[in-house]
Amino acid sequence: MNRRKAITLLAGTMAGLTAAPAFAQGNLFDALSKGLTKEGSKERKTLEGIGTILRGAQGLDYESELALGESLALEGFQRYGMPVDDEHVQRFVNLMGKAVAANSTRPDIPYHFVVVQSPLMNAFSCPGGIVFLSSALVKALKTEAQLAAILSHEVGHVAAKHAVETIQQAQLLQGVTQITTANMDNEEGKKFKKAVSGMKETLFDTGLSHQMEFEADRLSMQTAYRTGYSPKAMYEVLEILQKHQSGATVKGSWYGTHPPLKQRLAKLQIELEKYPDWKELRTSTGRLGWYQKRIK
Amino acid sequence: MFVVLIAGTALAARYVWVASEGTELRSSPKGGSQIVGKLKLDERLSVQDKSGRWYKVKNDSGRSGWVYRGKISSTKPERDASQGAPGLFGSLDSDIESGRASTDRAIRGLSPEAEAYAKSTGTPESYQKALDSVMERKITRDDVREFLQHGKIGEYAQ
């Protein structure tokens, strides 16, 4: 195949594939290059290059994302504590978490939620949908809608792939679209460990970018509202955090890893105007207190 | 990104799209009414009528019914499907396609990479067991429906 024909083919394929996911497009370009070009030819390199770029734009596949998330979750238990030993509490949080996740911008993956025994006011999410909440944060809440707001905020981070994006920006996983190593000593394994370490530092200590946190706040209001919870609850959570701020531990908590509360409150006040009927949505159901009492 | 459907905008928009996983069509604008159909994520619907927080819609196959406003979007969702993900409820979902169940976390255990990571970093077994217990908790679509019904939340609000 000459260069001109390859380019014509490329243009035709692009026109027919604009609606397909980037990952599928990338794989198709690889298949095309193998079927229609000679090994080592310029045309094959061109088509294979496009395939790599398209998959790169899509990012990691779900299995690889989850593998990173599971590894980070192991670090999460080490850093913040073990799960609260009460199946009623864990089930309640998972029921609510799944309920809000169904209405999130990424409703097609299984999410898992865990309350860990920790005195820090904290919540974070691992890639692939594993969400941590500290017992102190759950106990500080006043309404069920506030818990739904925190869960929606964390689901928002997963949906927008903020943690993965952060390590990709830091070039810790540049060009990697699929992780398939069970050997942490080879090159790919070393990259994997570096990526987990980078995420650990970001999520446990330095925090995601302010822009990502503002986006998760906005998504929290949207997701909670669509589920049927008051979107104002996210604003109320930040007010509760403000009240507890004096004397609270900053390192490793929401105080240390999130933008200043004043900034977030100001943005959320404006965001709330999108929901003129927010007062008609559910805030309390009378269930939360029973579960909070079960947490030591 | 979704645009939340604010009351009054859908009829003008004419078309809406299914934005939530597990969206159901009902016989009347009430959460407790009969389920007359299940809608696919991102499916296009034409708006026929509105009652409170419910919209009467018809899909391209001609099936019509009522849908709760939180389940739809006035703009077509723009997203890439999560390649290889088993869906929100994994193999516990009665609607699941049989081929997708093979990637369910509850069946396959911790990913080989996470296991290798734990071994390489000397992660205590107790943390791996803790993660296993988190990942293996079984929540079904019916459980979530009951949770929302009991709390009178969203489509079950009265």
mmCIF file of C-alpha atoms in Angstrom, chain A residues 225 273-277, chain B residues 3-11 50 55 69 74:
data_model
loop_
_atom_site.group_PDB
_atom_site.id
_atom_site.type_symbol
_atom_site.label_atom_id
_atom_site.label_comp_id
_atom_site.label_asym_id
_atom_site.label_seq_id
_atom_site.Cartn_x
_atom_site.Cartn_y
_atom_site.Cartn_z
ATOM 1 C CA TYR A 225 -29.733 16.035 43.478
ATOM 2 C CA GLU A 273 -28.494 28.450 42.354
ATOM 3 C CA LYS A 274 -28.759 25.782 39.619
ATOM 4 C CA TYR A 275 -31.144 23.867 41.889
ATOM 5 C CA PRO A 276 -33.983 26.257 42.723
ATOM 6 C CA ASP A 277 -36.120 23.459 44.234
ATOM 7 C CA VAL B 3 -26.719 19.010 32.376
ATOM 8 C CA VAL B 4 -29.162 18.428 35.167
ATOM 9 C CA LEU B 5 -32.715 18.527 34.020
ATOM 10 C CA ILE B 6 -34.392 21.452 35.685
ATOM 11 C CA ALA B 7 -38.172 21.385 35.799
ATOM 12 C CA GLY B 8 -39.721 22.865 32.710
ATOM 13 C CA THR B 9 -36.790 22.497 30.324
ATOM 14 C CA ALA B 10 -37.413 18.976 29.040
ATOM 15 C CA LEU B 11 -40.563 19.583 27.053
ATOM 16 C CA LYS B 50 -44.694 15.997 32.354
ATOM 17 C CA TYR B 55 -41.644 12.775 32.448
ATOM 18 C CA ARG B 69 -36.303 13.321 36.181
ATOM 19 C CA SER B 74 -31.392 17.153 28.591
#
